[in-house]
């Protein structure tokens, strides 16, 4: 269950990155880029939204910055070893 949620977070970040790229490209196509201030303001706003989404993914969902769904942060052996270290350090 935890692995499924972890993979979902990585997929969501990849999706968000694709969306912000598409949105900025769409802004570039739709707007007159000769009006640099308007384009810059809208692009900056969209990038700030993306930045906030990334911060939420890091703080709330525990995203580690890696979008590769084939790489797991924890293996079973690694998590077991960590649990044993915590139990022996803190006590039962």
PDB file of N, CA and C in Angstrom:
ATOM      1  N   UNK A   1       0.816  -1.199   0.000  1.00  0.00           N
ATOM      2  CA  UNK A   1       0.000   0.000   0.000  1.00  0.00           C
ATOM      3  C   UNK A   1       0.862   1.267   0.000  1.00  0.00           C
ATOM      4  N   UNK A   2       1.882   1.264   0.853  1.00  0.00           N
ATOM      5  CA  UNK A   2       2.754   2.435   0.947  1.00  0.00           C
ATOM      6  C   UNK A   2       3.515   2.641  -0.354  1.00  0.00           C
ATOM      7  N   UNK A   3       3.962   1.539  -0.960  1.00  0.00           N
ATOM      8  CA  UNK A   3       4.698   1.644  -2.223  1.00  0.00           C
ATOM      9  C   UNK A   3       3.804   2.220  -3.306  1.00  0.00           C
ATOM     10  N   UNK A   4       2.537   1.819  -3.319  1.00  0.00           N
ATOM     11  CA  UNK A   4       1.597   2.341  -4.315  1.00  0.00           C
ATOM     12  C   UNK A   4       1.439   3.851  -4.145  1.00  0.00           C
ATOM     13  N   UNK A   5       1.301   4.322  -2.908  1.00  0.00           N
ATOM     14  CA  UNK A   5       1.185   5.763  -2.652  1.00  0.00           C
ATOM     15  C   UNK A   5       2.460   6.494  -3.051  1.00  0.00           C
ATOM     16  N   UNK A   6       3.609   5.884  -2.777  1.00  0.00           N
ATOM     17  CA  UNK A   6       4.886   6.492  -3.120  1.00  0.00           C
ATOM     18  C   UNK A   6       5.012   6.668  -4.629  1.00  0.00           C
ATOM     19  N   UNK A   7       4.644   5.623  -5.371  1.00  0.00           N
ATOM     20  CA  UNK A   7       4.703   5.699  -6.832  1.00  0.00           C
ATOM     21  C   UNK A   7       3.713   6.724  -7.360  1.00  0.00           C
ATOM     22  N   UNK A   8       2.566   6.840  -6.712  1.00  0.00           N
ATOM     23  CA  UNK A   8       1.555   7.805  -7.139  1.00  0.00           C
ATOM     24  C   UNK A   8       2.065   9.243  -6.969  1.00  0.00           C
ATOM     25  N   UNK A   9       2.781   9.504  -5.893  1.00  0.00           N
ATOM     26  CA  UNK A   9       3.353  10.836  -5.676  1.00  0.00           C
ATOM     27  C   UNK A   9       4.337  11.164  -6.791  1.00  0.00           C
ATOM     28  N   UNK A  10       5.194  10.204  -7.144  1.00  0.00           N
ATOM     29  CA  UNK A  10       6.168  10.427  -8.218  1.00  0.00           C
ATOM     30  C   UNK A  10       5.468  10.683  -9.547  1.00  0.00           C
ATOM     31  N   UNK A  11       4.422   9.914  -9.825  1.00  0.00           N
ATOM     32  CA  UNK A  11       3.678  10.105 -11.072  1.00  0.00           C
ATOM     33  C   UNK A  11       2.976  11.460 -11.087  1.00  0.00           C
ATOM     34  N   UNK A  12       2.445  11.883  -9.945  1.00  0.00           N
ATOM     35  CA  UNK A  12       1.781  13.189  -9.863  1.00  0.00           C
ATOM     36  C   UNK A  12       2.756  14.332 -10.134  1.00  0.00           C
ATOM     37  N   UNK A  13       3.963  14.233  -9.611  1.00  0.00           N
ATOM     38  CA  UNK A  13       4.956  15.286  -9.839  1.00  0.00           C
ATOM     39  C   UNK A  13       5.338  15.328 -11.315  1.00  0.00           C
ATOM     40  N   UNK A  14       5.501  14.175 -11.925  1.00  0.00           N
ATOM     41  CA  UNK A  14       5.804  14.124 -13.358  1.00  0.00           C
ATOM     42  C   UNK A  14       4.674  14.758 -14.154  1.00  0.00           C
ATOM     43  N   UNK A  15       3.439  14.469 -13.753  1.00  0.00           N
ATOM     44  CA  UNK A  15       2.267  15.051 -14.418  1.00  0.00           C
ATOM     45  C   UNK A  15       2.239  16.570 -14.242  1.00  0.00           C
ATOM     46  N   UNK A  16       2.520  17.040 -13.017  1.00  0.00           N
ATOM     47  CA  UNK A  16       2.536  18.489 -12.755  1.00  0.00           C
ATOM     48  C   UNK A  16       3.592  19.183 -13.607  1.00  0.00           C
ATOM     49  N   UNK A  17       4.756  18.560 -13.733  1.00  0.00           N
ATOM     50  CA  UNK A  17       5.837  19.149 -14.529  1.00  0.00           C
ATOM     51  C   UNK A  17       5.419  19.255 -15.995  1.00  0.00           C
ATOM     52  N   UNK A  18       4.774  18.212 -16.497  1.00  0.00           N
ATOM     53  CA  UNK A  18       4.283  18.247 -17.872  1.00  0.00           C
ATOM     54  C   UNK A  18       3.230  19.319 -18.075  1.00  0.00           C
ATOM     55  N   UNK A  19       2.350  19.469 -17.093  1.00  0.00           N
ATOM     56  CA  UNK A  19       1.296  20.485 -17.183  1.00  0.00           C
ATOM     57  C   UNK A  19       1.855  21.895 -17.218  1.00  0.00           C
ATOM     58  N   UNK A  20       2.828  22.183 -16.370  1.00  0.00           N
ATOM     59  CA  UNK A  20       3.370  23.543 -16.343  1.00  0.00           C
ATOM     60  C   UNK A  20       4.079  23.846 -17.655  1.00  0.00           C
ATOM     61  N   UNK A  21       4.734  22.867 -18.226  1.00  0.00           N
ATOM     62  CA  UNK A  21       5.396  23.062 -19.518  1.00  0.00           C
ATOM     63  C   UNK A  21       4.371  23.345 -20.604  1.00  0.00           C
ATOM     64  N   UNK A  22       3.307  22.553 -20.623  1.00  0.00           N
ATOM     65  CA  UNK A  22       2.245  22.761 -21.615  1.00  0.00           C
ATOM     66  C   UNK A  22       1.567  24.112 -21.429  1.00  0.00           C
ATOM     67  N   UNK A  23       1.315  24.483 -20.170  1.00  0.00           N
ATOM     68  CA  UNK A  23       0.653  25.761 -19.892  1.00  0.00           C
ATOM     69  C   UNK A  23       1.493  26.946 -20.370  1.00  0.00           C
ATOM     70  N   UNK A  24       2.785  26.898 -20.114  1.00  0.00           N
ATOM     71  CA  UNK A  24       3.652  27.998 -20.549  1.00  0.00           C
ATOM     72  C   UNK A  24       3.743  28.035 -22.072  1.00  0.00           C
ATOM     73  N   UNK A  25       3.799  26.875 -22.696  1.00  0.00           N
ATOM     74  CA  UNK A  25       3.818  26.847 -24.161  1.00  0.00           C
ATOM     75  C   UNK A  25       2.520  27.427 -24.718  1.00  0.00           C
ATOM     76  N   UNK A  26       1.395  27.073 -24.091  1.00  0.00           N
ATOM     77  CA  UNK A  26       0.102  27.598 -24.537  1.00  0.00           C
ATOM     78  C   UNK A  26       0.040  29.115 -24.363  1.00  0.00           C
ATOM     79  N   UNK A  27       0.559  29.617 -23.244  1.00  0.00           N
ATOM     80  CA  UNK A  27       0.627  31.070 -23.038  1.00  0.00           C
ATOM     81  C   UNK A  27       1.446  31.733 -24.139  1.00  0.00           C
ATOM     82  N   UNK A  28       2.542  31.105 -24.494  1.00  0.00           N
ATOM     83  CA  UNK A  28       3.413  31.657 -25.534  1.00  0.00           C
ATOM     84  C   UNK A  28       2.700  31.714 -26.876  1.00  0.00           C
ATOM     85  N   UNK A  29       1.920  30.684 -27.173  1.00  0.00           N
ATOM     86  CA  UNK A  29       1.189  30.658 -28.440  1.00  0.00           C
ATOM     87  C   UNK A  29       0.018  31.634 -28.447  1.00  0.00           C
ATOM     88  N   UNK A  30      -0.676  31.747 -27.326  1.00  0.00           N
ATOM     89  CA  UNK A  30      -1.890  32.559 -27.263  1.00  0.00           C
ATOM     90  C   UNK A  30      -1.614  34.055 -27.102  1.00  0.00           C
ATOM     91  N   UNK A  31      -0.537  34.397 -26.436  1.00  0.00           N
ATOM     92  CA  UNK A  31      -0.274  35.806 -26.136  1.00  0.00           C
ATOM     93  C   UNK A  31       0.679  36.404 -27.155  1.00  0.00           C
ATOM     94  N   UNK A  32       0.630  37.689 -27.208  1.00  0.00           N
ATOM     95  CA  UNK A  32       1.581  38.427 -28.023  1.00  0.00           C
ATOM     96  C   UNK A  32       2.834  38.609 -27.176  1.00  0.00           C
ATOM     97  N   UNK A  33       3.863  37.830 -27.479  1.00  0.00           N
ATOM     98  CA  UNK A  33       5.062  37.872 -26.643  1.00  0.00           C
ATOM     99  C   UNK A  33       5.834  39.176 -26.776  1.00  0.00           C
ATOM    100  N   UNK A  34       5.417  40.001 -27.725  1.00  0.00           N
ATOM    101  CA  UNK A  34       6.051  41.314 -27.808  1.00  0.00           C
ATOM    102  C   UNK A  34       5.678  42.177 -26.611  1.00  0.00           C
ATOM    103  N   UNK A  35       4.555  41.837 -25.967  1.00  0.00           N
ATOM    104  CA  UNK A  35       4.175  42.503 -24.715  1.00  0.00           C
ATOM    105  C   UNK A  35       4.803  41.700 -23.582  1.00  0.00           C
ATOM    106  N   UNK A  36       6.073  41.907 -23.424  1.00  0.00           N
ATOM    107  CA  UNK A  36       6.877  41.089 -22.526  1.00  0.00           C
ATOM    108  C   UNK A  36       6.355  41.092 -21.092  1.00  0.00           C
ATOM    109  N   UNK A  37       5.882  42.216 -20.608  1.00  0.00           N
ATOM    110  CA  UNK A  37       5.439  42.320 -19.219  1.00  0.00           C
ATOM    111  C   UNK A  37       4.253  41.390 -18.964  1.00  0.00           C
ATOM    112  N   UNK A  38       3.269  41.383 -19.864  1.00  0.00           N
ATOM    113  CA  UNK A  38       2.100  40.521 -19.682  1.00  0.00           C
ATOM    114  C   UNK A  38       2.497  39.050 -19.680  1.00  0.00           C
ATOM    115  N   UNK A  39       3.297  38.658 -20.665  1.00  0.00           N
ATOM    116  CA  UNK A  39       3.719  37.256 -20.763  1.00  0.00           C
ATOM    117  C   UNK A  39       4.537  36.856 -19.545  1.00  0.00           C
ATOM    118  N   UNK A  40       5.440  37.734 -19.127  1.00  0.00           N
ATOM    119  CA  UNK A  40       6.295  37.449 -17.977  1.00  0.00           C
ATOM    120  C   UNK A  40       5.468  37.308 -16.705  1.00  0.00           C
ATOM    121  N   UNK A  41       4.489  38.177 -16.507  1.00  0.00           N
ATOM    122  CA  UNK A  41       3.643  38.099 -15.310  1.00  0.00           C
ATOM    123  C   UNK A  41       2.857  36.798 -15.265  1.00  0.00           C
ATOM    124  N   UNK A  42       2.239  36.425 -16.373  1.00  0.00           N
ATOM    125  CA  UNK A  42       1.436  35.192 -16.399  1.00  0.00           C
ATOM    126  C   UNK A  42       2.316  33.954 -16.244  1.00  0.00           C
ATOM    127  N   UNK A  43       3.477  33.975 -16.872  1.00  0.00           N
ATOM    128  CA  UNK A  43       4.392  32.842 -16.756  1.00  0.00           C
ATOM    129  C   UNK A  43       4.933  32.729 -15.336  1.00  0.00           C
ATOM    130  N   UNK A  44       5.271  33.842 -14.746  1.00  0.00           N
ATOM    131  CA  UNK A  44       5.757  33.847 -13.365  1.00  0.00           C
ATOM    132  C   UNK A  44       4.688  33.323 -12.415  1.00  0.00           C
ATOM    133  N   UNK A  45       3.446  33.730 -12.627  1.00  0.00           N
ATOM    134  CA  UNK A  45       2.338  33.248 -11.796  1.00  0.00           C
ATOM    135  C   UNK A  45       2.202  31.731 -11.914  1.00  0.00           C
ATOM    136  N   UNK A  46       2.288  31.216 -13.133  1.00  0.00           N
ATOM    137  CA  UNK A  46       2.148  29.766 -13.342  1.00  0.00           C
ATOM    138  C   UNK A  46       3.314  29.007 -12.718  1.00  0.00           C
ATOM    139  N   UNK A  47       4.516  29.557 -12.811  1.00  0.00           N
ATOM    140  CA  UNK A  47       5.682  28.917 -12.199  1.00  0.00           C
ATOM    141  C   UNK A  47       5.600  28.941 -10.677  1.00  0.00           C
ATOM    142  N   UNK A  48       5.032  30.001 -10.117  1.00  0.00           N
ATOM    143  CA  UNK A  48       4.848  30.054  -8.656  1.00  0.00           C
ATOM    144  C   UNK A  48       3.841  28.998  -8.191  1.00  0.00           C
ATOM    145  N   UNK A  49       2.786  28.794  -8.975  1.00  0.00           N
ATOM    146  CA  UNK A  49       1.820  27.740  -8.652  1.00  0.00           C
ATOM    147  C   UNK A  49       2.512  26.376  -8.661  1.00  0.00           C
ATOM    148  N   UNK A  50       3.344  26.157  -9.667  1.00  0.00           N
ATOM    149  CA  UNK A  50       4.088  24.904  -9.767  1.00  0.00           C
ATOM    150  C   UNK A  50       5.034  24.741  -8.577  1.00  0.00           C
ATOM    151  N   UNK A  51       5.698  25.817  -8.204  1.00  0.00           N
ATOM    152  CA  UNK A  51       6.602  25.783  -7.057  1.00  0.00           C
ATOM    153  C   UNK A  51       5.841  25.420  -5.782  1.00  0.00           C
ATOM    154  N   UNK A  52       4.669  26.007  -5.580  1.00  0.00           N
ATOM    155  CA  UNK A  52       3.848  25.676  -4.410  1.00  0.00           C
ATOM    156  C   UNK A  52       3.423  24.216  -4.423  1.00  0.00           C
ATOM    157  N   UNK A  53       3.074  23.704  -5.606  1.00  0.00           N
ATOM    158  CA  UNK A  53       2.704  22.294  -5.723  1.00  0.00           C
ATOM    159  C   UNK A  53       3.877  21.382  -5.364  1.00  0.00           C
ATOM    160  N   UNK A  54       5.078  21.759  -5.788  1.00  0.00           N
ATOM    161  CA  UNK A  54       6.264  20.966  -5.450  1.00  0.00           C
ATOM    162  C   UNK A  54       6.546  20.991  -3.952  1.00  0.00           C
ATOM    163  N   UNK A  55       6.393  22.154  -3.341  1.00  0.00           N
ATOM    164  CA  UNK A  55       6.613  22.260  -1.895  1.00  0.00           C
ATOM    165  C   UNK A  55       5.617  21.372  -1.150  1.00  0.00           C
ATOM    166  N   UNK A  56       4.368  21.365  -1.586  1.00  0.00           N
ATOM    167  CA  UNK A  56       3.374  20.482  -0.965  1.00  0.00           C
ATOM    168  C   UNK A  56       3.743  19.017  -1.156  1.00  0.00           C
ATOM    169  N   UNK A  57       4.213  18.662  -2.338  1.00  0.00           N
ATOM    170  CA  UNK A  57       4.610  17.276  -2.598  1.00  0.00           C
ATOM    171  C   UNK A  57       5.766  16.862  -1.692  1.00  0.00           C
ATOM    172  N   UNK A  58       6.656  17.784  -1.413  1.00  0.00           N
ATOM    173  CA  UNK A  58       7.798  17.480  -0.550  1.00  0.00           C
ATOM    174  C   UNK A  58       7.362  17.405   0.910  1.00  0.00           C
ATOM    175  N   UNK A  59       6.624  18.412   1.372  1.00  0.00           N
ATOM    176  CA  UNK A  59       6.268  18.487   2.792  1.00  0.00           C
ATOM    177  C   UNK A  59       5.154  17.522   3.188  1.00  0.00           C
ATOM    178  N   UNK A  60       4.114  17.435   2.374  1.00  0.00           N
ATOM    179  CA  UNK A  60       2.945  16.634   2.755  1.00  0.00           C
ATOM    180  C   UNK A  60       3.055  15.176   2.306  1.00  0.00           C
ATOM    181  N   UNK A  61       3.600  14.955   1.096  1.00  0.00           N
ATOM    182  CA  UNK A  61       3.617  13.600   0.550  1.00  0.00           C
ATOM    183  C   UNK A  61       4.983  12.931   0.664  1.00  0.00           C
ATOM    184  N   UNK A  62       5.995  13.675   1.105  1.00  0.00           N
ATOM    185  CA  UNK A  62       7.308  13.084   1.302  1.00  0.00           C
ATOM    186  C   UNK A  62       8.098  12.820   0.035  1.00  0.00           C
ATOM    187  N   UNK A  63       7.811  13.578  -1.023  1.00  0.00           N
ATOM    188  CA  UNK A  63       8.532  13.383  -2.279  1.00  0.00           C
ATOM    189  C   UNK A  63      10.000  13.720  -2.081  1.00  0.00           C
ATOM    190  N   UNK A  64      10.890  12.881  -2.609  1.00  0.00           N
ATOM    191  CA  UNK A  64      12.330  13.052  -2.397  1.00  0.00           C
ATOM    192  C   UNK A  64      13.055  13.709  -3.564  1.00  0.00           C
ATOM    193  N   UNK A  65      12.321  14.174  -4.557  1.00  0.00           N
ATOM    194  CA  UNK A  65      12.943  14.830  -5.693  1.00  0.00           C
ATOM    195  C   UNK A  65      13.225  13.910  -6.852  1.00  0.00           C
ATOM    196  N   UNK A  66      12.987  12.625  -6.684  1.00  0.00           N
ATOM    197  CA  UNK A  66      13.237  11.652  -7.743  1.00  0.00           C
ATOM    198  C   UNK A  66      11.910  11.255  -8.378  1.00  0.00           C
ATOM    199  N   UNK A  67      11.830  11.380  -9.702  1.00  0.00           N
ATOM    200  CA  UNK A  67      10.591  11.045 -10.404  1.00  0.00           C
ATOM    201  C   UNK A  67      10.614   9.650 -11.017  1.00  0.00           C
ATOM    202  N   UNK A  68      11.725   8.953 -10.896  1.00  0.00           N
ATOM    203  CA  UNK A  68      11.838   7.619 -11.474  1.00  0.00           C
ATOM    204  C   UNK A  68      10.996   6.643 -10.658  1.00  0.00           C
ATOM    205  N   UNK A  69       9.963   6.081 -11.269  1.00  0.00           N
ATOM    206  CA  UNK A  69       9.065   5.172 -10.549  1.00  0.00           C
ATOM    207  C   UNK A  69       9.681   3.793 -10.349  1.00  0.00           C
ATOM    208  N   UNK A  70      10.832   3.540 -10.960  1.00  0.00           N
ATOM    209  CA  UNK A  70      11.499   2.248 -10.788  1.00  0.00           C
ATOM    210  C   UNK A  70      12.411   2.233  -9.563  1.00  0.00           C
ATOM    211  N   UNK A  71      12.697   3.408  -9.021  1.00  0.00           N
ATOM    212  CA  UNK A  71      13.596   3.516  -7.875  1.00  0.00           C
ATOM    213  C   UNK A  71      12.768   3.737  -6.616  1.00  0.00           C
ATOM    214  N   UNK A  72      12.975   2.891  -5.626  1.00  0.00           N
ATOM    215  CA  UNK A  72      12.282   3.034  -4.349  1.00  0.00           C
ATOM    216  C   UNK A  72      13.256   3.571  -3.313  1.00  0.00           C
ATOM    217  N   UNK A  73      12.750   4.419  -2.445  1.00  0.00           N
ATOM    218  CA  UNK A  73      13.605   4.987  -1.418  1.00  0.00           C
ATOM    219  C   UNK A  73      13.970   3.919  -0.384  1.00  0.00           C
ATOM    220  N   UNK A  74      13.034   3.059  -0.063  1.00  0.00           N
ATOM    221  CA  UNK A  74      13.244   2.038   0.949  1.00  0.00           C
ATOM    222  C   UNK A  74      13.107   0.653   0.336  1.00  0.00           C
ATOM    223  N   UNK A  75      14.039  -0.217   0.675  1.00  0.00           N
ATOM    224  CA  UNK A  75      13.881  -1.630   0.344  1.00  0.00           C
ATOM    225  C   UNK A  75      13.389  -2.316   1.610  1.00  0.00           C
ATOM    226  N   UNK A  76      12.925  -3.547   1.468  1.00  0.00           N
ATOM    227  CA  UNK A  76      12.464  -4.270   2.649  1.00  0.00           C
ATOM    228  C   UNK A  76      13.616  -4.465   3.629  1.00  0.00           C
ATOM    229  N   UNK A  77      14.763  -4.886   3.106  1.00  0.00           N
ATOM    230  CA  UNK A  77      15.924  -5.120   3.970  1.00  0.00           C
ATOM    231  C   UNK A  77      16.368  -3.827   4.658  1.00  0.00           C
ATOM    232  N   UNK A  78      16.372  -2.730   3.914  1.00  0.00           N
ATOM    233  CA  UNK A  78      16.768  -1.449   4.486  1.00  0.00           C
ATOM    234  C   UNK A  78      15.818  -0.979   5.573  1.00  0.00           C
ATOM    235  N   UNK A  79      14.526  -1.153   5.341  1.00  0.00           N
ATOM    236  CA  UNK A  79      13.547  -0.720   6.341  1.00  0.00           C
ATOM    237  C   UNK A  79      13.591  -1.611   7.579  1.00  0.00           C
ATOM    238  N   UNK A  80      13.835  -2.920   7.395  1.00  0.00           N
ATOM    239  CA  UNK A  80      13.962  -3.830   8.527  1.00  0.00           C
ATOM    240  C   UNK A  80      15.184  -3.457   9.368  1.00  0.00           C
ATOM    241  N   UNK A  81      16.300  -3.209   8.704  1.00  0.00           N
ATOM    242  CA  UNK A  81      17.523  -2.807   9.403  1.00  0.00           C
ATOM    243  C   UNK A  81      17.292  -1.517  10.188  1.00  0.00           C
ATOM    244  N   UNK A  82      16.651  -0.546   9.567  1.00  0.00           N
ATOM    245  CA  UNK A  82      16.364   0.726  10.234  1.00  0.00           C
ATOM    246  C   UNK A  82      15.489   0.500  11.468  1.00  0.00           C
ATOM    247  N   UNK A  83      14.469  -0.337  11.331  1.00  0.00           N
ATOM    248  CA  UNK A  83      13.568  -0.622  12.457  1.00  0.00           C
ATOM    249  C   UNK A  83      14.323  -1.259  13.617  1.00  0.00           C
ATOM    250  N   UNK A  84      15.211  -2.191  13.296  1.00  0.00           N
ATOM    251  CA  UNK A  84      15.994  -2.853  14.344  1.00  0.00           C
ATOM    252  C   UNK A  84      16.893  -1.842  15.058  1.00  0.00           C
ATOM    253  N   UNK A  85      17.523  -0.962  14.294  1.00  0.00           N
ATOM    254  CA  UNK A  85      18.392   0.061  14.892  1.00  0.00           C
ATOM    255  C   UNK A  85      17.590   0.979  15.817  1.00  0.00           C
ATOM    256  N   UNK A  86      16.411   1.394  15.381  1.00  0.00           N
ATOM    257  CA  UNK A  86      15.576   2.282  16.198  1.00  0.00           C
ATOM    258  C   UNK A  86      15.142   1.582  17.476  1.00  0.00           C
ATOM    259  N   UNK A  87      14.704   0.333  17.359  1.00  0.00           N
ATOM    260  CA  UNK A  87      14.229  -0.405  18.536  1.00  0.00           C
ATOM    261  C   UNK A  87      15.365  -0.623  19.533  1.00  0.00           C
ATOM    262  N   UNK A  88      16.543  -1.006  19.040  1.00  0.00           N
ATOM    263  CA  UNK A  88      17.653  -1.247  19.968  1.00  0.00           C
ATOM    264  C   UNK A  88      18.197   0.048  20.563  1.00  0.00           C
ATOM    265  N   UNK A  89      18.082   1.140  19.842  1.00  0.00           N
ATOM    266  CA  UNK A  89      18.574   2.420  20.360  1.00  0.00           C
ATOM    267  C   UNK A  89      17.618   2.994  21.398  1.00  0.00           C
ATOM    268  N   UNK A  90      16.336   2.990  21.078  1.00  0.00           N
ATOM    269  CA  UNK A  90      15.334   3.589  21.958  1.00  0.00           C
ATOM    270  C   UNK A  90      14.894   2.610  23.035  1.00  0.00           C
ATOM    271  N   UNK A  91      14.805   1.365  22.691  1.00  0.00           N
ATOM    272  CA  UNK A  91      14.317   0.343  23.597  1.00  0.00           C
ATOM    273  C   UNK A  91      12.920  -0.066  23.193  1.00  0.00           C
ATOM    274  N   UNK A  92      12.436  -1.085  23.854  1.00  0.00           N
ATOM    275  CA  UNK A  92      11.117  -1.607  23.489  1.00  0.00           C
ATOM    276  C   UNK A  92      10.066  -0.708  23.960  1.00  0.00           C
TER     277      UNK A  92
END
